Coordinates of C-alpha atoms and ligand atoms in Angstrom, one line a residue:
Chain A
M1 CA 0.1 -0.1 0.1
S2 CA 2.6 2.6 -1.3
A3 CA 0.2 5.1 -1.8
V4 CA -1.0 4.9 1.9
G5 CA 2.6 5.7 3.0
T6 CA 2.8 7.0 6.4
T7 CA -0.9 7.9 7.0
G8 CA -2.2 4.4 6.9
G9 CA -2.2 3.9 10.3
E10 CA -4.5 6.7 11.0
P11 CA -8.3 6.4 10.7
A12 CA -9.7 7.5 7.2
I13 CA -11.8 10.5 9.1
R14 CA -11.3 11.4 13.2
T15 CA -13.2 14.1 14.4
D16 CA -12.8 15.5 18.0
G17 CA -15.4 17.3 19.8
L18 CA -16.8 18.8 16.6
S19 CA -19.5 21.4 16.9
K20 CA -21.2 23.3 14.5
A21 CA -23.9 26.0 16.0
F22 CA -26.6 27.9 14.0
G23 CA -27.5 30.7 16.1
S24 CA -28.4 29.2 19.1
Q25 CA -29.1 25.7 17.8
R26 CA -26.1 23.1 18.1
A27 CA -27.0 21.4 14.9
V28 CA -23.7 18.7 15.2
D29 CA -22.7 18.9 19.1
G30 CA -19.4 17.7 20.0
I31 CA -19.1 14.7 18.1
D32 CA -16.2 12.2 18.4
L33 CA -16.5 10.1 15.1
V34 CA -13.9 7.9 13.8
V35 CA -14.0 6.0 10.3
P36 CA -11.2 3.3 10.1
R37 CA -9.5 2.9 6.8
G38 CA -11.3 0.4 4.3
A39 CA -14.5 0.7 6.4
V40 CA -17.7 1.1 4.8
F41 CA -19.5 3.0 7.7
G42 CA -22.9 3.9 7.4
F43 CA -23.5 7.3 9.0
L44 CA -27.4 6.8 10.1
G45 CA -29.9 9.1 11.7
P46 CA -33.0 11.2 10.7
N47 CA -33.6 14.0 9.3
G48 CA -32.3 17.0 11.2
S49 CA -30.0 15.1 13.0
G50 CA -26.7 16.4 11.5
K51 CA -25.3 14.6 9.3
T52 CA -25.0 17.0 6.1
T53 CA -23.7 19.4 8.5
T54 CA -20.9 17.1 9.4
I55 CA -20.4 15.9 5.7
R56 CA -19.7 19.7 4.8
M57 CA -17.4 20.4 7.7
L58 CA -15.2 17.3 7.1
L59 CA -15.3 18.5 3.2
G60 CA -14.1 22.6 4.2
L61 CA -17.6 24.2 2.7
V62 CA -18.3 24.9 6.6
S63 CA -16.1 26.0 9.3
A64 CA -16.7 24.1 12.5
T65 CA -17.8 26.0 15.8
A66 CA -15.5 23.9 17.5
G67 CA -13.3 20.8 17.6
T68 CA -11.4 19.3 15.2
I69 CA -10.9 17.3 12.1
R70 CA -8.2 14.9 10.2
V71 CA -9.7 13.1 7.1
L72 CA -7.2 10.9 5.9
G73 CA -4.5 11.4 8.0
E74 CA -4.5 15.1 7.5
P75 CA -6.1 18.1 9.5
M76 CA -9.1 19.7 7.9
P77 CA -10.0 22.0 6.5
S78 CA -6.1 23.3 6.4
R79 CA -4.9 20.8 3.8
T80 CA -8.0 21.0 1.5
R81 CA -5.9 21.2 -1.5
T82 CA -4.0 17.8 -0.9
V83 CA -7.1 15.9 1.0
L84 CA -9.9 16.3 -1.3
P85 CA -7.8 15.0 -4.6
R86 CA -8.4 11.8 -2.8
V87 CA -11.8 12.0 -1.7
G88 CA -15.1 11.6 -4.0
A89 CA -18.2 13.1 -2.6
L90 CA -22.2 13.7 -2.7
V91 CA -23.3 16.4 -0.4
E92 CA -26.7 16.9 0.2
G93 CA -28.1 15.6 -2.9
P94 CA -26.6 16.3 -6.8
A95 CA -26.3 19.7 -8.2
F96 CA -25.5 20.5 -11.8
Y97 CA -25.8 23.0 -14.6
P98 CA -29.3 22.3 -15.9
F99 CA -28.2 23.6 -19.5
L100 CA -25.4 21.4 -20.0
S101 CA -25.2 17.9 -21.0
G102 CA -24.4 15.2 -18.4
R103 CA -21.0 15.1 -19.7
A104 CA -20.0 18.6 -20.1
N105 CA -21.1 19.0 -16.4
L106 CA -18.6 16.0 -15.1
T107 CA -16.4 17.3 -17.7
R108 CA -16.4 21.0 -15.8
L109 CA -16.3 19.8 -12.3
D110 CA -13.1 17.4 -13.4
A111 CA -11.4 20.8 -14.5
A112 CA -11.9 22.5 -10.9
D113 CA -9.4 20.6 -9.9
R114 CA -6.4 21.7 -11.0
C115 CA -4.3 18.5 -10.1
S116 CA -6.5 16.3 -12.6
S117 CA -5.1 15.1 -15.8
G118 CA -6.5 17.1 -18.8
R119 CA -5.4 14.3 -21.0
T120 CA -7.3 11.6 -19.5
R121 CA -10.2 13.8 -18.5
A122 CA -12.6 12.5 -21.4
A123 CA -11.6 9.0 -20.9
R124 CA -12.0 9.1 -17.1
V125 CA -15.6 11.1 -17.4
D126 CA -16.9 8.2 -19.7
A127 CA -15.6 5.6 -17.4
A128 CA -17.6 7.2 -14.4
L129 CA -20.7 7.5 -16.8
E130 CA -20.4 3.9 -17.7
R131 CA -20.2 3.0 -14.0
V132 CA -23.5 4.4 -13.1
G133 CA -25.1 3.5 -15.9
L134 CA -25.4 7.0 -17.6
T135 CA -23.6 6.3 -20.8
A136 CA -26.8 6.5 -23.0
A137 CA -28.1 9.6 -21.5
A138 CA -24.9 11.1 -21.1
G139 CA -25.2 13.5 -24.2
K140 CA -28.3 15.0 -22.6
R141 CA -29.0 18.3 -21.0
V142 CA -29.4 17.6 -17.4
H143 CA -32.7 19.6 -16.9
A144 CA -34.1 16.4 -18.9
Y145 CA -32.8 14.3 -16.3
S146 CA -35.1 12.7 -13.8
L147 CA -33.8 13.0 -10.4
G148 CA -32.4 9.1 -10.4
M149 CA -30.6 9.8 -13.0
K150 CA -29.1 13.2 -11.3
Q151 CA -28.1 11.3 -8.2
R152 CA -26.3 8.8 -10.4
L153 CA -24.4 11.7 -12.0
G154 CA -23.6 12.9 -8.6
I155 CA -22.5 9.3 -7.9
A156 CA -20.4 9.4 -11.2
N157 CA -19.1 13.1 -10.4
A158 CA -17.4 11.2 -6.8
L159 CA -15.8 8.4 -9.0
L160 CA -14.4 10.5 -11.9
R161 CA -10.8 9.7 -10.2
P162 CA -9.6 6.6 -8.2
R163 CA -10.4 7.8 -4.6
E164 CA -9.7 6.5 -1.1
L165 CA -12.2 7.9 0.7
L166 CA -16.2 8.1 -0.7
V167 CA -18.2 10.4 1.0
L168 CA -22.1 9.5 0.0
D169 CA -24.2 11.8 1.6
E170 CA -27.8 10.0 1.1
P171 CA -26.8 8.3 -2.2
T172 CA -30.1 6.4 -2.4
N173 CA -32.6 9.3 -2.1
G174 CA -35.1 9.5 -5.4
L175 CA -33.6 6.2 -6.6
D176 CA -35.8 3.4 -7.4
P177 CA -35.5 -0.4 -5.5
Q178 CA -33.3 -1.3 -8.5
G179 CA -31.6 1.8 -8.6
T180 CA -30.7 1.4 -4.3
R181 CA -29.7 -2.0 -5.1
E182 CA -27.3 -0.7 -7.9
V183 CA -25.9 1.8 -4.9
R184 CA -25.3 -1.1 -2.8
A185 CA -23.1 -2.6 -5.0
L186 CA -21.3 0.2 -6.3
V187 CA -20.4 0.6 -2.5
R188 CA -19.3 -2.9 -2.1
S189 CA -17.4 -2.9 -5.4
L190 CA -15.5 0.1 -4.5
A191 CA -14.7 -1.3 -1.1
D192 CA -13.5 -4.3 -2.5
E193 CA -11.3 -1.8 -4.5
G194 CA -10.2 -0.7 -1.1
A195 CA -11.8 2.5 -0.8
T196 CA -13.5 4.1 2.6
V197 CA -16.6 4.7 2.3
F198 CA -18.8 6.7 4.4
V199 CA -22.2 6.8 3.7
S200 CA -25.0 8.3 5.2
S201 CA -28.8 7.4 5.2
H202 CA -31.9 7.9 7.4
L203 CA -32.8 4.7 6.4
L204 CA -31.0 1.7 8.0
S205 CA -32.4 -0.9 5.6
E206 CA -30.9 0.8 2.9
I207 CA -27.6 0.4 3.9
E208 CA -27.2 -2.1 6.6
Q209 CA -26.5 -4.7 4.2
V210 CA -23.5 -3.0 3.0
C211 CA -22.3 -1.5 6.0
S212 CA -19.1 -2.9 8.3
H213 CA -19.8 -0.4 10.5
A214 CA -22.1 2.1 11.8
G215 CA -22.6 5.8 13.6
V216 CA -26.0 6.8 15.0
M217 CA -26.7 10.7 14.8
S218 CA -29.8 11.9 16.7
A219 CA -30.4 15.7 17.5
G220 CA -26.5 16.6 16.8
R221 CA -25.2 13.7 19.1
L222 CA -23.2 10.9 17.8
V223 CA -25.2 8.5 20.3
A224 CA -23.2 5.3 19.1
Q225 CA -20.4 3.7 17.0
G226 CA -18.9 1.0 16.2
T227 CA -18.7 -2.4 13.9
L228 CA -22.4 -3.7 13.4
K229 CA -21.6 -6.5 15.6
E230 CA -20.7 -4.5 18.5
L231 CA -24.0 -2.2 18.3
R232 CA -26.4 -5.2 17.9
R233 CA -24.7 -6.1 20.8
A234 CA -25.3 -3.2 22.6
G235 CA -29.2 -3.6 22.3
R236 CA -31.2 -5.1 25.7
P237 CA -32.5 -8.4 24.8
R238 CA -36.0 -8.6 25.5
V239 CA -38.5 -10.9 26.5
V240 CA -42.0 -11.5 25.0
V241 CA -44.9 -13.5 26.8
R242 CA -47.7 -15.2 24.5
T243 CA -50.6 -15.0 26.7
P244 CA -54.4 -14.4 27.0
D245 CA -54.1 -12.4 30.1
V246 CA -52.1 -9.4 28.8
A247 CA -52.7 -7.3 31.6
A248 CA -51.5 -9.6 34.3
A249 CA -48.6 -10.6 32.5
R250 CA -47.5 -7.0 32.6
T251 CA -48.2 -6.4 36.4
V252 CA -45.6 -9.5 36.8
L253 CA -43.3 -8.3 34.3
A254 CA -43.3 -5.0 36.1
A255 CA -43.5 -6.3 39.7
L256 CA -40.2 -8.1 38.5
G257 CA -38.6 -4.7 37.9
L258 CA -38.6 -4.9 34.0
E259 CA -39.3 -2.1 31.7
L260 CA -42.1 -2.8 29.7
L261 CA -42.3 -2.7 26.0
E262 CA -45.0 -1.3 23.7
E263 CA -46.3 -4.1 22.2
T264 CA -48.4 -4.3 18.6
R265 CA -48.5 -8.1 18.6
E266 CA -52.1 -9.2 19.9
Q267 CA -52.0 -11.2 23.0
A268 CA -48.5 -10.4 23.8
A269 CA -46.4 -8.8 26.4
S270 CA -42.9 -7.9 26.5
A271 CA -40.4 -5.8 28.7
L272 CA -36.7 -5.3 28.5
L273 CA -34.7 -8.4 30.3
A274 CA -32.8 -6.7 33.0
D275 CA -29.5 -8.5 33.6
G276 CA -30.2 -9.9 36.6
T277 CA -33.2 -11.8 35.3
A278 CA -33.0 -15.1 33.9
P279 CA -36.1 -15.8 31.8
E280 CA -36.8 -18.8 33.8
D281 CA -37.3 -16.6 36.5
V282 CA -40.0 -14.9 34.1
T283 CA -41.7 -18.0 33.7
S284 CA -42.2 -18.7 37.4
A285 CA -43.3 -15.2 38.3
L286 CA -46.4 -15.4 35.9
V287 CA -47.2 -19.1 36.5
A288 CA -46.8 -18.2 40.3
A289 CA -49.1 -15.3 39.7
G290 CA -51.4 -17.3 37.5
A291 CA -51.1 -15.7 34.4
R292 CA -51.5 -18.4 31.2
V293 CA -48.6 -18.4 29.2
R294 CA -48.4 -20.1 25.8
G295 CA -44.9 -19.2 25.0
L296 CA -42.0 -17.2 26.0
A297 CA -39.1 -15.9 24.2
V298 CA -36.2 -13.7 24.4
E299 CA -35.3 -11.8 21.4
G300 CA -32.3 -9.7 20.7
S301 CA -32.6 -6.1 19.1
T302 CA -32.3 -6.4 15.8
L303 CA -30.3 -3.1 14.5
E304 CA -33.5 -1.5 13.4
E305 CA -34.3 -1.5 17.0
R306 CA -31.2 -0.4 18.2
F307 CA -32.0 2.7 15.8
V308 CA -35.2 3.2 17.1
E309 CA -34.3 2.9 20.6
L310 CA -31.3 5.7 19.8
T311 CA -32.9 7.9 17.6
G312 CA -36.7 7.6 18.8
E313 CA -39.5 6.7 16.5
G314 CA -42.0 8.5 14.0
F315 CA -41.8 10.7 11.2
D316 CA -41.5 14.1 13.3
V317 CA -38.0 15.7 12.7
A318 CA -36.2 15.7 15.4
R319 CA -36.3 19.8 16.2
Chain B
M1 CA -12.7 -7.4 9.1
S2 CA -10.7 -8.1 5.8
R3 CA -11.8 -4.2 4.8
A4 CA -10.1 -2.6 6.8
E5 CA -6.4 -3.4 5.2
G6 CA -7.3 -2.4 2.2
G7 CA -7.0 1.7 2.6
G8 CA -5.6 3.5 -0.3
A9 CA -5.3 0.3 -3.0
V10 CA -7.4 2.0 -5.8
S11 CA -5.0 4.8 -6.1
A12 CA -2.0 2.2 -5.4
R13 CA -2.9 0.3 -8.0
R14 CA -3.4 3.1 -10.5
G15 CA -0.7 4.6 -9.3
L16 CA -2.3 8.3 -9.5
A17 CA -1.4 10.5 -6.6
P18 CA -2.3 13.9 -7.1
G19 CA -0.1 16.0 -9.1
D20 CA 2.0 13.1 -10.5
E21 CA 0.6 12.9 -14.1
E22 CA 0.9 16.6 -15.5
R23 CA 1.5 19.2 -14.6
P24 CA -1.1 21.2 -12.6
R25 CA -3.7 22.6 -15.2
A26 CA -4.1 26.0 -13.7
F27 CA -6.3 27.4 -17.0
A28 CA -8.3 24.4 -17.5
L29 CA -11.1 26.0 -14.7
L30 CA -11.1 29.3 -16.4
G31 CA -11.7 28.0 -20.1
S32 CA -14.6 25.7 -18.7
Q33 CA -15.8 29.1 -16.9
L34 CA -15.9 30.8 -20.5
A35 CA -17.6 27.7 -21.8
V36 CA -20.4 27.5 -19.7
L37 CA -21.4 31.2 -20.1
F38 CA -20.7 31.3 -23.6
R39 CA -22.8 28.2 -23.9
R40 CA -25.9 29.5 -21.7
R41 CA -28.8 30.9 -23.8
R42 CA -29.1 33.6 -21.8
T43 CA -25.4 35.2 -22.6
W44 CA -26.5 35.2 -26.3
A45 CA -30.2 36.1 -25.6
M46 CA -28.5 39.6 -23.9
L47 CA -25.8 39.8 -26.5
G48 CA -28.0 39.4 -29.5
A49 CA -29.9 42.5 -27.8
L50 CA -27.4 44.3 -27.5
A51 CA -26.6 43.8 -31.4
L52 CA -29.9 44.8 -32.0
V53 CA -29.5 48.6 -30.7
P54 CA -27.0 49.8 -33.5
V55 CA -29.6 47.7 -35.9
L56 CA -32.5 49.5 -34.8
I57 CA -30.8 52.8 -34.7
A58 CA -29.5 52.5 -38.4
V59 CA -32.9 51.4 -39.2
A60 CA -34.4 54.6 -37.9
V61 CA -32.1 56.8 -39.3
R62 CA -31.9 54.9 -43.2
V63 CA -36.5 55.1 -43.1
T64 CA -36.7 58.3 -42.0
D65 CA -34.9 61.9 -42.3
A66 CA -31.7 62.4 -40.4
G67 CA -33.4 65.0 -38.1
T68 CA -31.8 68.2 -37.0
P69 CA -28.4 68.1 -36.2
G70 CA -27.8 68.3 -32.0
D71 CA -31.2 66.1 -31.6
G72 CA -31.1 62.9 -30.2
P73 CA -28.0 60.8 -28.8
A74 CA -24.6 62.0 -29.7
F75 CA -23.2 61.4 -33.6
L76 CA -27.0 60.7 -34.6
S77 CA -26.9 63.4 -37.3
S78 CA -23.5 61.9 -38.3
I79 CA -25.0 58.8 -39.0
A80 CA -26.1 59.3 -42.5
D81 CA -23.4 61.2 -44.1
N82 CA -21.0 58.2 -42.6
G83 CA -22.0 54.6 -41.6
L84 CA -18.8 54.6 -39.6
F85 CA -20.7 56.4 -36.9
V86 CA -23.4 54.1 -36.2
A87 CA -21.1 52.2 -33.4
F88 CA -20.3 55.1 -32.0
T89 CA -23.8 56.2 -31.2
A90 CA -25.6 52.9 -30.0
L91 CA -22.6 52.6 -27.7
S92 CA -23.6 56.2 -26.7
V93 CA -26.9 55.1 -26.4
S94 CA -26.0 51.5 -24.6
V95 CA -23.6 52.7 -21.8
P96 CA -26.1 54.1 -19.4
L97 CA -28.6 51.4 -19.6
F98 CA -28.1 48.2 -21.8
L99 CA -24.6 47.6 -21.1
P100 CA -24.6 47.6 -17.4
L101 CA -28.0 45.8 -17.4
T102 CA -26.8 43.0 -18.7
L103 CA -23.5 42.9 -17.3
S104 CA -25.6 43.5 -13.8
V105 CA -27.4 39.8 -14.8
V106 CA -23.8 38.1 -15.4
A107 CA -21.7 39.8 -12.2
G108 CA -24.5 39.3 -9.8
D109 CA -24.9 35.8 -11.2
T110 CA -21.5 34.5 -10.6
I111 CA -21.3 33.3 -7.1
A112 CA -25.0 33.6 -6.0
G113 CA -25.9 31.5 -9.2
E114 CA -23.7 28.7 -8.4
A115 CA -24.7 28.5 -4.8
S116 CA -28.2 28.4 -5.9
L117 CA -27.5 25.6 -8.4
G118 CA -25.4 24.0 -5.7
T119 CA -22.8 23.6 -8.2
L120 CA -20.5 25.8 -6.1
R121 CA -20.4 23.3 -3.0
Y122 CA -18.9 20.5 -5.8
L123 CA -16.3 23.0 -7.2
L124 CA -15.1 23.8 -4.0
I125 CA -14.9 20.0 -2.7
A126 CA -13.4 19.4 -6.5
P127 CA -11.1 21.0 -5.5
A128 CA -11.3 24.8 -6.5
S129 CA -9.6 27.1 -4.2
R130 CA -12.1 29.6 -3.1
V131 CA -9.7 31.9 -4.5
R132 CA -9.6 30.6 -7.7
V133 CA -13.4 30.2 -8.0
L134 CA -13.7 34.3 -7.3
A135 CA -10.9 34.9 -9.8
V136 CA -12.2 32.4 -12.4
T137 CA -16.0 33.7 -12.3
Y138 CA -14.7 37.2 -12.6
A139 CA -12.7 36.6 -15.4
G140 CA -16.4 35.5 -17.0
V141 CA -17.2 38.5 -15.9
V142 CA -14.5 40.7 -17.9
A143 CA -14.9 38.2 -21.1
F144 CA -18.8 39.3 -20.9
A145 CA -18.2 43.3 -20.9
L146 CA -15.7 42.4 -23.9
A147 CA -18.3 40.6 -25.8
A148 CA -21.2 42.8 -25.1
T149 CA -19.0 45.9 -25.8
L150 CA -18.0 43.6 -29.3
A151 CA -21.6 43.0 -29.9
V152 CA -22.8 46.5 -29.9
V153 CA -19.9 47.9 -32.0
L154 CA -19.6 45.4 -34.4
A155 CA -22.9 45.3 -35.2
G156 CA -22.8 48.9 -35.2
V157 CA -20.1 48.5 -38.0
G158 CA -22.1 46.1 -39.8
I159 CA -24.8 47.8 -39.9
G160 CA -23.4 50.9 -41.1
A161 CA -21.7 49.8 -43.6
V162 CA -24.6 48.2 -45.3
L163 CA -27.3 51.0 -44.9
F164 CA -25.0 53.9 -45.3
P165 CA -21.9 55.1 -47.2
I166 CA -18.3 54.6 -45.6
R167 CA -15.7 57.3 -46.0
D168 CA -13.1 59.2 -44.1
V169 CA -14.3 60.4 -40.9
T170 CA -14.2 63.9 -39.6
L171 CA -13.2 64.2 -36.0
L172 CA -14.5 66.4 -33.3
S173 CA -11.0 68.1 -33.6
G174 CA -11.7 68.8 -37.0
D175 CA -9.0 66.7 -38.9
T176 CA -9.9 63.4 -41.1
V177 CA -9.0 60.0 -40.8
D178 CA -9.5 57.0 -43.6
A179 CA -11.7 54.5 -42.5
G180 CA -8.7 52.4 -41.7
G181 CA -7.7 54.6 -39.1
F182 CA -11.2 54.9 -37.8
V183 CA -11.5 51.4 -37.0
L184 CA -8.5 51.6 -35.2
R185 CA -10.0 54.3 -32.8
T186 CA -13.3 51.9 -33.0
L187 CA -11.2 49.1 -31.4
L188 CA -9.8 51.7 -28.6
L189 CA -13.3 52.2 -28.3
V190 CA -14.4 49.0 -27.1
G191 CA -11.1 48.4 -25.0
Y192 CA -12.6 51.7 -23.2
T193 CA -16.0 50.6 -22.7
S194 CA -14.9 47.3 -21.6
L195 CA -13.1 48.4 -18.9
S196 CA -15.5 50.9 -17.7
L197 CA -17.8 48.3 -17.2
L198 CA -15.2 46.5 -14.7
G199 CA -15.7 48.4 -11.3
L200 CA -19.6 47.8 -11.7
G201 CA -18.5 44.2 -12.5
A202 CA -16.7 43.9 -9.3
I203 CA -19.5 45.5 -7.3
G204 CA -21.8 43.0 -8.7
L205 CA -18.9 40.2 -7.8
F206 CA -19.2 41.3 -4.3
A207 CA -22.8 41.5 -4.2
S208 CA -23.0 38.0 -5.3
T209 CA -21.1 36.7 -2.3
L210 CA -23.6 37.9 0.0
T211 CA -26.7 35.9 -1.1
T212 CA -27.6 32.6 -2.6
V213 CA -30.1 34.5 -4.1
P214 CA -29.2 35.2 -7.6
V215 CA -31.7 37.7 -8.6
G216 CA -31.1 39.2 -5.6
A217 CA -27.3 40.2 -6.3
M218 CA -28.5 41.1 -9.9
A219 CA -30.9 43.8 -9.0
A220 CA -28.4 45.1 -6.3
T221 CA -25.6 45.6 -9.1
V222 CA -28.3 47.3 -11.2
V223 CA -29.3 49.7 -8.7
L224 CA -26.0 50.8 -8.0
A225 CA -25.4 51.5 -11.5
A226 CA -28.6 53.4 -11.6
A227 CA -27.5 55.2 -9.1
G228 CA -24.3 56.2 -9.9
Q229 CA -25.4 57.5 -12.9
I230 CA -28.2 59.9 -10.7
A231 CA -25.3 60.8 -8.0
D232 CA -23.5 61.6 -11.4
A233 CA -25.9 64.0 -12.6
L234 CA -26.3 66.1 -9.5
P235 CA -24.2 69.2 -9.3
Q236 CA -24.6 69.3 -5.7
L237 CA -22.4 65.8 -5.4
A238 CA -20.0 67.3 -7.7
W239 CA -17.2 66.8 -4.6
L240 CA -18.2 62.9 -5.2
H241 CA -18.5 62.5 -9.3
P242 CA -14.6 62.0 -9.6
W243 CA -15.3 59.3 -7.6
L244 CA -18.2 57.9 -9.2
F245 CA -17.8 54.2 -11.1
S246 CA -19.8 55.9 -13.9
H247 CA -17.8 59.3 -14.2
Y248 CA -16.1 58.6 -17.1
W249 CA -18.4 55.9 -18.9
L250 CA -19.1 58.7 -21.9
G251 CA -15.7 60.2 -21.9
F252 CA -14.7 58.1 -25.0
G253 CA -15.4 61.1 -27.1
D254 CA -12.0 62.2 -26.2
L255 CA -11.1 59.0 -28.8
L256 CA -12.3 61.1 -31.4
R257 CA -9.6 63.8 -31.4
E258 CA -6.2 63.8 -33.3
P259 CA -4.0 63.5 -31.3
I260 CA -6.7 61.3 -29.1
A261 CA -6.5 62.7 -25.9
W262 CA -5.8 59.8 -23.5
G263 CA -6.9 61.6 -20.2
S264 CA -10.0 59.9 -19.8
Y265 CA -8.3 56.8 -20.8
A266 CA -6.1 56.4 -18.1
S267 CA -8.3 58.8 -15.2
D268 CA -11.0 55.8 -15.8
A269 CA -8.5 53.1 -16.0
L270 CA -7.4 54.1 -12.7
L271 CA -10.9 54.7 -11.2
Q272 CA -11.9 51.0 -12.4
L273 CA -8.7 49.3 -10.8
A274 CA -9.5 50.9 -7.6
Y275 CA -13.2 50.0 -7.5
V276 CA -11.6 46.1 -8.5
A277 CA -9.1 46.5 -5.9
V278 CA -11.5 47.7 -3.3
F279 CA -14.5 45.3 -4.0
G280 CA -12.4 42.5 -5.1
A281 CA -10.9 42.4 -1.5
L282 CA -14.2 42.5 0.1
A283 CA -15.4 39.7 -2.3
Y284 CA -12.5 37.7 -1.3
G285 CA -13.2 38.9 2.5
R286 CA -16.3 37.6 2.5
F287 CA -16.3 34.8 0.3
T288 CA -13.2 32.7 1.8
T289 CA -14.7 32.9 5.2
K290 CA -18.4 32.4 4.6
D291 CA -19.9 28.9 5.1
V292 CA -21.6 27.2 1.8
L293 CA -24.7 25.9 2.9
S294 CA -26.4 25.9 -0.1
Ligands
ADP1 N1 -28.3 26.8 6.6 C1 -28.5 26.7 8.0 N2 -28.9 27.7 9.1 C2 -30.0 27.1 9.9 N3 -30.1 25.8 10.3 C3 -29.5 24.7 9.8 C4 -28.8 25.3 8.2 N4 -28.5 23.8 7.8 C5 -28.9 22.9 8.5 N5 -29.5 23.6 9.4 C6 -30.0 22.9 10.9 O1 -28.9 22.0 11.5 C7 -29.6 20.3 11.6 C8 -29.1 19.4 10.9 O2 -29.3 19.7 9.7 P1 -28.8 18.6 8.4 O3 -27.2 18.4 8.7 O4 -29.0 19.2 7.2 O5 -29.3 17.4 8.9 P2 -29.3 15.7 8.2 O6 -28.6 16.0 6.9 O7 -29.3 14.8 9.3 O8 -30.7 15.9 7.8 C9 -31.5 20.6 11.4 O9 -32.0 21.1 12.3 C10 -31.3 22.0 10.1 O10 -32.4 22.6 10.7
MG2 MG1 -28.9 15.6 4.8

C-alpha cells in the first residue's frame, strides 16, 4: 500500500469534539467520529440530526464552531488542497448546470481540480458515466434528467478519479429499488477496491447490508458508533410473553422490575430483560401469578430496533 | 474485518497520486468557465439584444430623415453621412442602460448563481480553492464585458456599412482620418467601454457573495449602476463625481480627437482598477470565510 504511506495507520476520518452551531441551535454537538480505513461506515440518523452539516465540515465547506477534523491523516480544512483530490463526495443531493449535458457537467467539475489530468479527462468522464449506467443519457442536458438520473450523475462525479475515501450523503435518495440495489453493489465494489466509504442515510434498511461499521446521530449528537456487531450487542434483549392474560402478564413483568415495552402484537406482552433476571424466573413468576402462558421468547434486538431505540420513533423531524 | 486493511489500494494500483501525472492545469477551469458562460442561451440572448441597438438606430435613421443636428444621442446626426458613426451612436445609447444591465446580470450571477444551483459546493470540493473560483468567475464577467461591447460595435460597424456610405471621418477636432484609422479608434473604444464596466463588475461580484439568490445580487448591482449615474448628474454632489464608477462612462468622445486625448482613458483605468481592488478584496474577505450551506 505505497500510496497510503505514512498515514496508513490513521483512521480515514477522525473528529474530536466537532460542533456546529447555527445561532443558538447546535446542529452538530461535540461528536467524536472514528471511521477506520477500508470500512464501509453507515452514518445514520433521522432527518435534521446533523449528518449533512457534519459532512460539510469534513469537506471544508462549513467551518466548525469547535473541535478538530482529520481526514485521510491530514487536518481539515487547512489541507483541502491535498486531501480533497483523494476524496469523492456527494453532498446534500446532486447539483448540476441544467443547461449542460451530463458529460459536460462532469468535464467542468473535473477541470475545477487543478491536479486532474486534462489528457485523461474525457476517458475518465466516460468511465464514470459507464459505471453508474448513464452512458446512453450522457449527451442529454441535465435539465431533462429524472431525479434518479441526477443522483447517478452525482455519484459519477464522485468517481471521476480513483479515490481513497468516498463520502456519499443519502446516495439512494430518489432512486427506485433497482437503483438502490445498484448503489449498494457499487458501494461494495468500491470497498473491495480498497476505498473507505462513508455513507449517510436516514433509512437503516437501505445500507445495513453493505456496512461494516455504523454511527448513529440523534439531534446533533453521535449516540453510538462501532462495528455492526458491537452495535447489535449493545442492544438489550427483551422477553416476549404470549398470553391471553395480557394485563396480568404486564403486572408480573412490572413487579419483576422490568421495563415494559409497547407491544403491537395481539395477546402478547414484552419488556426489556434486565441483567439479573433470567427468562425462567419470568416464567415461574407468571405461573405463580396465575397468568396463562402460551409461549415465552427472548428476542435479541435487531439493528433496526437499536436504531429506533437510539433515535426515537416516528416521522417527526427531531427539531 | 478484511476490508479494514485495504485503504488506498485504489490509488496505489493505478499509481495516480495527485499531481503526479502532469503539471497542474491552472487554466482548465477558466476555459470551462467561459464555455459555461457562452453555452448559456441567456448570454446569447443578451448579446443579441445588445446587437439590436445599432440595428434599430441605423434602420430608424435610414427610413426617416436624419433629423436636426444636435437632437437625439451623440453622433446621431453624423450617421446618414457616414456609416462608421453607427457604432459610436449605439454605444453612447447602450452605455447608460443596456450594457450595465446585462453586465449586472452576469456579475450578480457569479457566486450566487453557482450557490443557488448547488454547483458551488461541488466546485469547492473538486477541489477548486475559493480564491480560484472567485478569480475565474470574475474573469467570466470581464469576458462578458468585452463580448457585450463587441456585440454593439461589430453590429454597428456591420449595419453601418450596409446601410450608409463609408468614407473618411471628420473627427471632433476637425482632422480627418481614413476608414482604417477609424476602425483602430473603434477598437480603442471597445477597450475603453469594456474597461469602464470592470468596476461595476467587481461590485456585482461582491454582491454575489452576499446571497444565494442570484436575482437579488443582480438587482442590487443594477440599482447601484443607476444610482451611480444619478449621483453623477447632480451638481450638488460634485465632490463625489470623480469617485463614481460611472463618471467616465461617456468619456470616449476623447478618442475622436487628433491626437487622441488619453486623459479620460487613464483616469478611467485608474478608477476602475481601484474599484476592482476594493470590491475584489471585499468579495475575497466575504467569500473565503463564508459557510457554503447551499
Ligand atoms: N443553513 C442553515 N441554517 C440554520 N440551520 C440549519 C442550516 N442547515 C441546517 N440547519 C439545521 O441543522 C440541523 C441539521 O441539519 P442537517 O445536517 O441538514 O441534517 P441531516 O442531514 O441529518 O438531515 C437541522 O436541524 C437544520 O435545521
Ligand atoms: Mg441531510
